[in-house]
Coordinates of C-alpha atoms in Angstrom, one line a residue:
M1 CA -50.9 33.8 -14.6
S2 CA -48.8 31.4 -12.7
T3 CA -49.8 28.0 -11.7
S4 CA -48.5 26.0 -8.8
T5 CA -48.6 22.3 -8.3
T6 CA -48.7 20.6 -5.0
P7 CA -45.9 18.1 -4.6
Q8 CA -47.0 14.5 -4.4
P9 CA -46.1 12.9 -1.1
R10 CA -43.3 10.4 -1.4
E11 CA -44.6 6.8 -1.4
R12 CA -43.5 4.6 1.4
I13 CA -44.1 0.9 2.3
L14 CA -46.6 2.1 4.9
S15 CA -48.5 4.4 2.6
P16 CA -52.2 3.6 2.5
A17 CA -51.8 1.7 -0.8
Y18 CA -49.2 -0.7 0.7
A19 CA -49.7 -0.7 4.5
G20 CA -51.9 -3.7 4.7
T21 CA -49.6 -5.9 2.5
T22 CA -46.5 -4.6 4.3
I23 CA -47.9 -5.4 7.8
A24 CA -49.1 -8.8 6.8
M25 CA -45.8 -9.8 5.3
F26 CA -43.9 -8.3 8.3
G27 CA -46.0 -10.4 10.6
L28 CA -45.5 -13.6 8.7
I29 CA -41.7 -13.2 8.5
A30 CA -41.6 -12.3 12.3
F31 CA -43.5 -15.5 13.2
A32 CA -41.3 -17.6 11.0
A33 CA -38.2 -15.9 12.5
F34 CA -39.4 -16.7 16.1
E35 CA -39.7 -20.4 15.2
A36 CA -36.2 -20.4 13.6
M37 CA -34.6 -18.7 16.6
A38 CA -36.5 -20.8 19.1
V39 CA -35.6 -24.1 17.4
T40 CA -31.9 -23.2 17.0
T41 CA -31.8 -22.5 20.8
V42 CA -33.5 -25.7 21.9
M43 CA -32.2 -28.2 19.3
P44 CA -29.2 -29.4 21.4
T45 CA -31.7 -30.2 24.2
V46 CA -34.1 -31.9 21.8
A47 CA -31.4 -34.1 20.3
R48 CA -30.2 -35.2 23.7
D49 CA -33.8 -35.8 25.0
L50 CA -34.6 -37.9 21.9
G51 CA -31.3 -39.7 21.8
G52 CA -30.5 -38.2 18.3
L53 CA -27.2 -36.3 18.6
D54 CA -26.0 -38.2 15.6
L55 CA -28.9 -36.6 13.6
Y56 CA -28.3 -33.1 14.9
A57 CA -27.1 -31.6 11.6
L58 CA -29.8 -33.4 9.7
A59 CA -32.5 -31.7 11.9
F60 CA -31.3 -28.4 10.3
A61 CA -30.5 -29.7 6.8
A62 CA -33.9 -31.5 6.4
P63 CA -36.2 -28.5 6.3
L64 CA -33.7 -26.6 4.1
A65 CA -33.6 -29.5 1.6
S66 CA -37.3 -30.1 1.6
G67 CA -37.8 -26.3 1.3
V68 CA -36.3 -26.5 -2.2
V69 CA -39.2 -28.7 -3.3
G70 CA -41.6 -26.2 -1.8
M71 CA -39.9 -23.3 -3.5
V72 CA -39.9 -24.8 -6.9
A73 CA -43.5 -25.9 -6.6
A74 CA -44.5 -22.4 -5.4
G75 CA -42.6 -20.7 -8.2
M76 CA -44.3 -22.8 -10.8
W77 CA -47.7 -22.4 -9.1
S78 CA -47.3 -18.6 -8.8
D79 CA -46.2 -18.1 -12.4
R80 CA -49.4 -20.0 -13.5
T81 CA -52.1 -18.6 -11.1
G82 CA -50.5 -16.0 -8.8
P83 CA -49.2 -16.3 -5.3
V84 CA -52.4 -16.5 -3.2
V85 CA -53.2 -20.2 -3.2
P86 CA -49.5 -21.2 -2.8
L87 CA -49.2 -19.0 0.2
L88 CA -52.2 -20.4 1.9
A89 CA -51.0 -24.0 1.2
S90 CA -47.6 -23.1 2.6
L91 CA -49.1 -22.1 5.9
A92 CA -51.0 -25.3 6.2
L93 CA -47.9 -27.4 5.5
F94 CA -45.8 -25.4 8.0
S95 CA -48.5 -25.9 10.7
A96 CA -48.6 -29.6 10.1
G97 CA -44.8 -29.8 10.5
L98 CA -44.9 -27.9 13.8
L99 CA -47.6 -30.3 15.1
V100 CA -45.5 -33.4 14.1
C101 CA -42.4 -32.0 15.7
G102 CA -44.1 -31.1 18.9
L103 CA -45.6 -34.5 19.3
A104 CA -42.6 -36.5 18.1
P105 CA -41.7 -39.6 20.2
S106 CA -38.3 -40.0 18.4
M107 CA -35.7 -38.1 16.5
E108 CA -36.8 -39.8 13.3
V109 CA -40.4 -38.6 13.6
L110 CA -39.2 -35.1 14.5
L111 CA -37.1 -35.1 11.2
A112 CA -40.3 -36.0 9.3
G113 CA -42.0 -32.9 10.9
R114 CA -39.0 -30.8 10.0
V115 CA -39.4 -31.9 6.3
L116 CA -43.0 -30.7 6.4
Q117 CA -41.9 -27.5 7.9
G118 CA -39.4 -27.0 5.2
L119 CA -42.0 -27.6 2.4
G120 CA -44.2 -25.0 3.9
S121 CA -41.6 -22.3 4.7
G122 CA -39.9 -22.7 1.3
A123 CA -43.2 -22.2 -0.5
M124 CA -44.1 -19.2 1.7
I125 CA -40.8 -17.4 1.0
V126 CA -41.3 -17.7 -2.8
G127 CA -44.9 -16.6 -2.5
L128 CA -43.8 -13.5 -0.6
Y129 CA -41.1 -12.6 -3.1
V130 CA -43.7 -12.8 -5.9
V131 CA -46.1 -10.6 -3.9
V132 CA -43.3 -8.0 -3.5
G133 CA -42.7 -8.0 -7.3
L134 CA -46.4 -7.7 -8.1
V135 CA -47.4 -5.1 -5.5
F136 CA -44.4 -2.8 -4.8
P137 CA -42.7 -0.5 -7.4
A138 CA -38.9 -0.9 -7.8
T139 CA -38.2 2.2 -5.7
L140 CA -39.8 0.6 -2.6
R141 CA -38.4 -2.9 -2.9
P142 CA -35.2 -2.2 -1.0
A143 CA -37.3 -0.9 1.9
V144 CA -39.5 -4.0 1.7
F145 CA -36.6 -6.4 2.0
A146 CA -35.1 -4.3 4.8
S147 CA -38.5 -4.7 6.6
F148 CA -38.1 -8.4 6.2
A149 CA -34.8 -8.2 8.1
A150 CA -36.4 -5.8 10.7
A151 CA -39.1 -8.5 11.3
W152 CA -36.4 -10.6 12.9
V153 CA -35.6 -8.0 15.6
L154 CA -38.3 -8.8 18.1
P155 CA -38.0 -12.6 17.6
A156 CA -34.2 -12.2 18.0
L157 CA -34.6 -10.1 21.2
F158 CA -37.1 -12.5 22.9
G159 CA -37.1 -15.7 20.9
P160 CA -34.0 -17.5 22.3
A161 CA -34.7 -16.5 25.9
L162 CA -38.4 -17.4 25.6
A163 CA -37.6 -20.7 24.0
A164 CA -35.1 -21.6 26.7
F165 CA -37.6 -20.6 29.4
V166 CA -40.4 -22.7 27.8
A167 CA -38.1 -25.7 27.5
D168 CA -36.9 -25.4 31.1
V169 CA -40.3 -24.8 32.7
W170 CA -42.6 -26.9 30.5
S171 CA -41.0 -28.8 27.6
W172 CA -39.2 -28.1 24.4
R173 CA -42.3 -29.5 22.7
W174 CA -44.2 -26.3 23.4
V175 CA -41.7 -24.4 21.4
F176 CA -43.2 -26.1 18.3
L177 CA -46.8 -26.5 19.5
G178 CA -47.0 -22.9 20.6
T179 CA -45.8 -21.6 17.3
V180 CA -48.9 -23.0 15.6
V181 CA -50.9 -20.2 17.3
L182 CA -48.6 -17.6 15.7
V183 CA -49.2 -19.1 12.3
V184 CA -53.0 -18.7 12.8
V185 CA -52.4 -15.1 13.7
A186 CA -50.3 -14.7 10.5
L187 CA -53.1 -16.1 8.4
V188 CA -55.5 -13.6 9.9
L189 CA -53.1 -10.8 9.0
L190 CA -52.4 -12.0 5.6
T191 CA -55.9 -12.8 4.2
P192 CA -57.1 -9.2 3.7
A193 CA -53.9 -8.4 1.8
L194 CA -54.2 -11.4 -0.5
R195 CA -57.8 -10.5 -1.4
G196 CA -56.5 -7.5 -3.3
L197 CA -54.2 -9.5 -5.6
E198 CA -55.7 -10.5 -8.9
P199 CA -54.7 -13.7 -10.6
H200 CA -52.5 -13.6 -13.7
A201 CA -54.4 -12.8 -16.8
E202 CA -52.2 -15.2 -18.7
G203 CA -50.7 -18.2 -16.9
V204 CA -47.1 -19.3 -17.6
S205 CA -46.3 -22.9 -17.8
T206 CA -43.1 -24.1 -16.2
P207 CA -41.8 -27.6 -17.1
A208 CA -42.8 -30.0 -14.4
V209 CA -39.4 -31.7 -14.7
R210 CA -38.0 -28.9 -12.5
L211 CA -40.1 -30.2 -9.6
W212 CA -38.5 -33.7 -10.0
W213 CA -35.1 -32.2 -10.1
A214 CA -35.8 -30.3 -6.9
L215 CA -37.0 -33.5 -5.2
L216 CA -33.9 -35.4 -6.5
G217 CA -31.6 -32.7 -5.2
A218 CA -33.3 -32.5 -1.8
V219 CA -33.0 -36.3 -1.4
A220 CA -29.4 -36.3 -2.5
V221 CA -28.5 -33.6 0.1
L222 CA -30.1 -35.7 2.9
V223 CA -28.3 -38.9 1.7
L224 CA -25.1 -37.0 1.7
E225 CA -25.5 -36.1 5.3
L226 CA -26.4 -39.6 6.3
V227 CA -23.5 -41.4 4.6
G228 CA -21.1 -38.5 4.2
S229 CA -18.9 -39.6 7.1
A230 CA -19.0 -43.3 6.2
R231 CA -16.0 -45.2 4.9
G232 CA -15.4 -47.7 2.1
V233 CA -18.2 -48.4 -0.4
A234 CA -20.6 -46.1 1.5
A235 CA -18.3 -43.2 0.9
L236 CA -18.8 -43.7 -2.8
G237 CA -22.5 -43.1 -2.2
A238 CA -21.7 -39.7 -0.7
L239 CA -19.7 -38.8 -3.8
A240 CA -22.6 -39.9 -6.0
A241 CA -25.1 -37.8 -3.9
L242 CA -22.8 -34.8 -4.2
A243 CA -22.8 -35.2 -8.0
V244 CA -26.6 -35.4 -8.1
V245 CA -26.8 -32.2 -6.1
W246 CA -24.5 -30.5 -8.5
V247 CA -26.5 -31.6 -11.6
S248 CA -29.8 -30.7 -9.9
L249 CA -28.5 -27.1 -9.3
G250 CA -27.9 -26.8 -13.0
R251 CA -31.5 -27.6 -13.7
L252 CA -33.0 -25.4 -10.9
L253 CA -30.9 -22.2 -11.3
P254 CA -30.3 -19.8 -14.2
A255 CA -27.6 -21.0 -16.6
G256 CA -24.1 -20.0 -15.3
S257 CA -25.0 -19.8 -11.6
R258 CA -22.7 -22.7 -10.7
T259 CA -19.8 -21.1 -12.5
L260 CA -20.4 -17.6 -11.2
R261 CA -21.2 -16.1 -14.6
R262 CA -21.5 -12.3 -14.4
G263 CA -24.9 -10.7 -13.7
L264 CA -28.0 -12.5 -12.5
P265 CA -26.2 -16.0 -12.2
A266 CA -23.6 -14.5 -9.9
V267 CA -26.4 -12.8 -7.8
I268 CA -28.0 -16.2 -7.4
A269 CA -24.7 -17.8 -6.5
T270 CA -23.9 -15.1 -4.0
R271 CA -27.2 -15.7 -2.2
G272 CA -26.5 -19.5 -2.1
L273 CA -23.0 -19.0 -0.7
L274 CA -24.1 -16.5 1.9
A275 CA -26.6 -19.0 3.2
A276 CA -24.2 -21.9 3.0
T277 CA -21.6 -20.1 5.1
F278 CA -23.6 -18.2 7.7
F279 CA -26.4 -20.8 8.4
C280 CA -23.8 -23.5 8.8
A281 CA -22.2 -21.5 11.5
E282 CA -25.5 -20.6 13.1
A283 CA -26.5 -24.2 13.5
Y284 CA -23.4 -24.8 15.7
I285 CA -22.9 -21.5 17.5
V286 CA -25.2 -22.4 20.5
Y287 CA -23.9 -25.9 20.5
V288 CA -20.2 -24.8 20.7
L289 CA -20.9 -22.2 23.4
Q290 CA -22.6 -24.9 25.5
E291 CA -20.0 -27.6 24.9
H292 CA -16.7 -25.5 25.0
W293 CA -17.6 -22.5 27.1
G294 CA -20.2 -24.2 29.4
L295 CA -23.0 -21.7 28.8
S296 CA -26.7 -22.5 29.4
P297 CA -29.1 -22.5 26.4
G298 CA -30.5 -19.2 27.5
R299 CA -27.0 -17.5 27.7
A300 CA -25.8 -19.1 24.5
G301 CA -28.9 -17.9 22.8
I302 CA -27.9 -14.3 23.4
A303 CA -25.6 -14.6 20.4
L304 CA -28.7 -15.2 18.3
T305 CA -30.4 -12.2 19.8
C306 CA -27.5 -9.9 19.0
V307 CA -27.3 -11.2 15.4
G308 CA -30.9 -10.5 14.8
V309 CA -30.5 -6.9 15.9
V310 CA -27.3 -6.3 14.0
W311 CA -28.6 -8.0 10.9
A312 CA -31.7 -5.8 10.9
S313 CA -29.7 -2.7 11.6
A314 CA -27.2 -3.4 8.7
S315 CA -30.2 -4.0 6.4
Q316 CA -31.7 -0.6 7.3
V317 CA -28.3 1.0 6.6
Q318 CA -28.0 -0.5 3.2
S319 CA -31.6 0.4 2.4
R320 CA -31.1 4.0 3.3
L321 CA -27.9 4.2 1.3
G322 CA -29.9 3.1 -1.7
R323 CA -28.3 3.8 -5.1
R324 CA -25.4 5.6 -3.4
V325 CA -24.0 2.1 -2.9
S326 CA -24.4 -0.2 -5.9
H327 CA -25.8 -3.7 -5.5
T328 CA -22.4 -5.2 -6.3
R329 CA -20.6 -3.0 -3.7
A330 CA -23.1 -3.8 -1.0
M331 CA -22.8 -7.6 -1.7
V332 CA -19.0 -7.4 -1.7
V333 CA -18.9 -5.5 1.6
G334 CA -21.4 -7.9 3.1
T335 CA -19.7 -11.1 2.0
S336 CA -16.3 -9.8 3.2
L337 CA -17.7 -9.1 6.7
V338 CA -19.1 -12.7 6.7
L339 CA -15.7 -14.0 5.8
V340 CA -13.9 -12.0 8.5
G341 CA -16.5 -13.0 11.1
L342 CA -16.3 -16.7 10.4
T343 CA -12.5 -16.7 10.2
A344 CA -12.4 -15.0 13.6
L345 CA -14.9 -17.6 15.0
A346 CA -12.7 -20.5 13.8
A347 CA -9.7 -18.7 15.3
N348 CA -11.3 -18.5 18.7
V349 CA -12.2 -22.2 18.7
L350 CA -8.6 -22.9 17.7
A351 CA -7.3 -20.7 20.5
Y352 CA -9.6 -22.6 22.9
D353 CA -8.1 -25.9 21.8
A354 CA -4.6 -24.5 22.3
G355 CA -5.4 -23.7 25.9
A356 CA -5.8 -19.9 25.6
R357 CA -9.5 -20.1 26.8
P358 CA -10.7 -16.8 25.2
S359 CA -13.8 -15.3 26.7
A360 CA -17.1 -16.6 25.3
V361 CA -17.8 -13.0 24.2
L362 CA -15.2 -13.2 21.5
P363 CA -16.6 -16.1 19.4
A364 CA -20.1 -14.7 19.9
A365 CA -18.9 -11.3 18.7
A366 CA -17.3 -12.9 15.6
Y367 CA -20.6 -14.6 14.8
V368 CA -22.4 -11.2 15.2
L369 CA -20.0 -9.6 12.8
A370 CA -20.9 -12.2 10.2
G371 CA -24.5 -11.3 10.9
A372 CA -23.8 -7.7 10.1
G373 CA -22.4 -8.8 6.7
M374 CA -25.5 -10.8 6.1
G375 CA -27.7 -7.8 6.8
F376 CA -25.8 -5.7 4.3
A377 CA -25.6 -8.2 1.5
Y378 CA -28.6 -10.5 1.8
P379 CA -31.4 -8.0 1.0
R380 CA -29.5 -6.7 -2.1
T381 CA -29.6 -10.1 -3.6
G382 CA -33.4 -10.0 -3.7
V383 CA -33.5 -6.5 -5.1
A384 CA -30.9 -7.3 -7.8
M385 CA -32.8 -10.4 -8.7
L386 CA -36.1 -8.6 -9.1
E387 CA -34.5 -5.8 -11.2
A388 CA -33.3 -8.5 -13.6
S389 CA -36.7 -10.2 -13.8
T390 CA -39.9 -9.7 -15.9
D391 CA -43.5 -10.8 -15.4
R392 CA -42.8 -14.0 -17.2
D393 CA -39.8 -15.2 -15.2
R394 CA -40.3 -13.4 -11.8
G395 CA -41.6 -16.6 -10.2
F396 CA -38.7 -18.7 -11.7
N397 CA -36.1 -16.3 -10.6
S398 CA -37.6 -15.8 -7.1
S399 CA -37.7 -19.6 -6.9
A400 CA -34.1 -19.9 -8.1
L401 CA -32.9 -17.3 -5.5
T402 CA -34.5 -19.1 -2.6
V403 CA -33.5 -22.5 -4.0
A404 CA -29.9 -21.4 -4.0
D405 CA -30.4 -20.1 -0.4
S406 CA -31.9 -23.3 1.0
L407 CA -30.0 -25.9 -1.1
G408 CA -26.8 -24.0 -0.5
A409 CA -27.4 -24.0 3.3
A410 CA -28.6 -27.6 3.3
L411 CA -25.6 -28.8 1.3
A412 CA -23.2 -27.0 3.6
L413 CA -24.9 -28.4 6.7
S414 CA -24.7 -31.9 5.3
V415 CA -21.0 -31.6 4.5
A416 CA -20.5 -30.0 7.9
G417 CA -22.3 -32.8 9.7
A418 CA -20.2 -35.4 7.9
A419 CA -17.0 -33.4 8.7
F420 CA -18.2 -33.1 12.3
A421 CA -18.5 -36.9 12.7
A422 CA -15.2 -37.6 10.9
A423 CA -13.4 -35.1 13.1
E424 CA -14.8 -36.8 16.2
R425 CA -13.5 -40.2 15.0
Q426 CA -10.0 -38.7 14.5
D427 CA -10.0 -37.0 18.0
L428 CA -10.0 -33.5 16.3
D429 CA -12.2 -30.6 17.4
P430 CA -15.4 -31.1 15.3
F431 CA -16.5 -27.5 15.9
L432 CA -13.2 -26.1 14.5
T433 CA -13.6 -28.3 11.4
V434 CA -17.1 -27.0 10.8
F435 CA -16.2 -23.3 11.3
A436 CA -13.1 -23.6 9.1
F437 CA -15.2 -25.2 6.4
A438 CA -17.7 -22.3 6.6
A439 CA -14.9 -19.7 6.4
L440 CA -13.4 -21.4 3.3
A441 CA -16.8 -21.4 1.6
A442 CA -17.1 -17.6 2.5
V443 CA -14.1 -17.0 0.2
L444 CA -16.2 -18.2 -2.7
G445 CA -19.0 -15.9 -1.6
V446 CA -16.7 -12.9 -1.9
L447 CA -15.6 -14.0 -5.4
A448 CA -19.2 -14.4 -6.5
A449 CA -20.2 -11.0 -5.1
W450 CA -17.5 -9.3 -7.2
R451 CA -19.1 -10.8 -10.3
T452 CA -22.6 -9.6 -9.7
S453 CA -22.3 -6.5 -11.9
A454 CA -24.0 -6.9 -15.3
P455 CA -21.6 -8.0 -18.1
A456 CA -20.6 -5.3 -20.6
E457 CA -22.5 -5.4 -23.9
G458 CA -20.9 -7.6 -26.5
I459 CA -19.2 -9.8 -23.9

């Protein structure tokens, strides 16, 4: 007598057991992506309107730096009680920041709102990573992180153009105020998914000193941007701030991350260097296309649109390749593409300065190529981190990954802002200085990616 078994359907992230959580997280990432795309598009206009062009880089660095504090706090909170309450608190902080930015009478007040936004968005990202680790099996996690990238597609397609339209017809203020409505929608989507998550049976205590180191590192990054281009005694303050950031990273990341130790430390370092290089370029791409090539905010924002689509597409490709491409290989390929793209971007600005006047399509295409590299490498850092984590340190490692992400980008933006100001004083092209710095940092990113494979036993 023969028996037959019915094959079990393959689990997917939209299977009944996971669909609600997947859709909720997709919506939350999509709304956050819209805000990021929109703000990048209108920030040159905001800075001119509020008379704060000298604080332009700080407007991007501030939320990234404060996000580190939110990440560490959310990681500690999640390890102790689970991710539900930290996620809800993150949405409240993010909304408060949007309101402050939308109503800001000066660039200084807007920066305060950006700090609040950073606290909320940083905590939200860590909370979502913890949810992925709790809810989804290891086989589905690459698809989940690819869906995070896919959540940027619609905001990338319509966000820059819509932001430019809103700023032109009404005011840039509605780019911030209107996003509050999207956050409310995200909360409605997220609440049913969070109800199904049970709190930890045994809370894990993380030393509170990590939070103080996060705060110290965030403040040091902002001080570095403010005094980094100064001369004389003030320049010593910039060096001291840089030293504080370096020491803080040692307390916030797994041991060996700063020296690219093989395995998880190198994974964390790769994520930080990817963010440092790419987001430094992203902050200035719309600006340079307006200043050098004379494009309108809407036309310059097309570069952001293309990057969103290419990033998501590359993420889907690496997800489908799965184990056929190792985590290390995926990260090496991705970081190499980022390096090539940023080098080409700097070369186009150099050609412009030399009088060659290349088409605006070329620097935009170089930036898009870097975006493809991000799509291929960025999701794999999250998957590799979770594979190296346990229930007891998942919150810490998720926090460390996102801390490296934000603090790396914030530090790069602060250095870039200081270099931008110094180049202007020396009658050099400040954009070339920024993009050359980003390309040099990308070299370190490739080196870190090569070292992400686990060390051999006994080494």
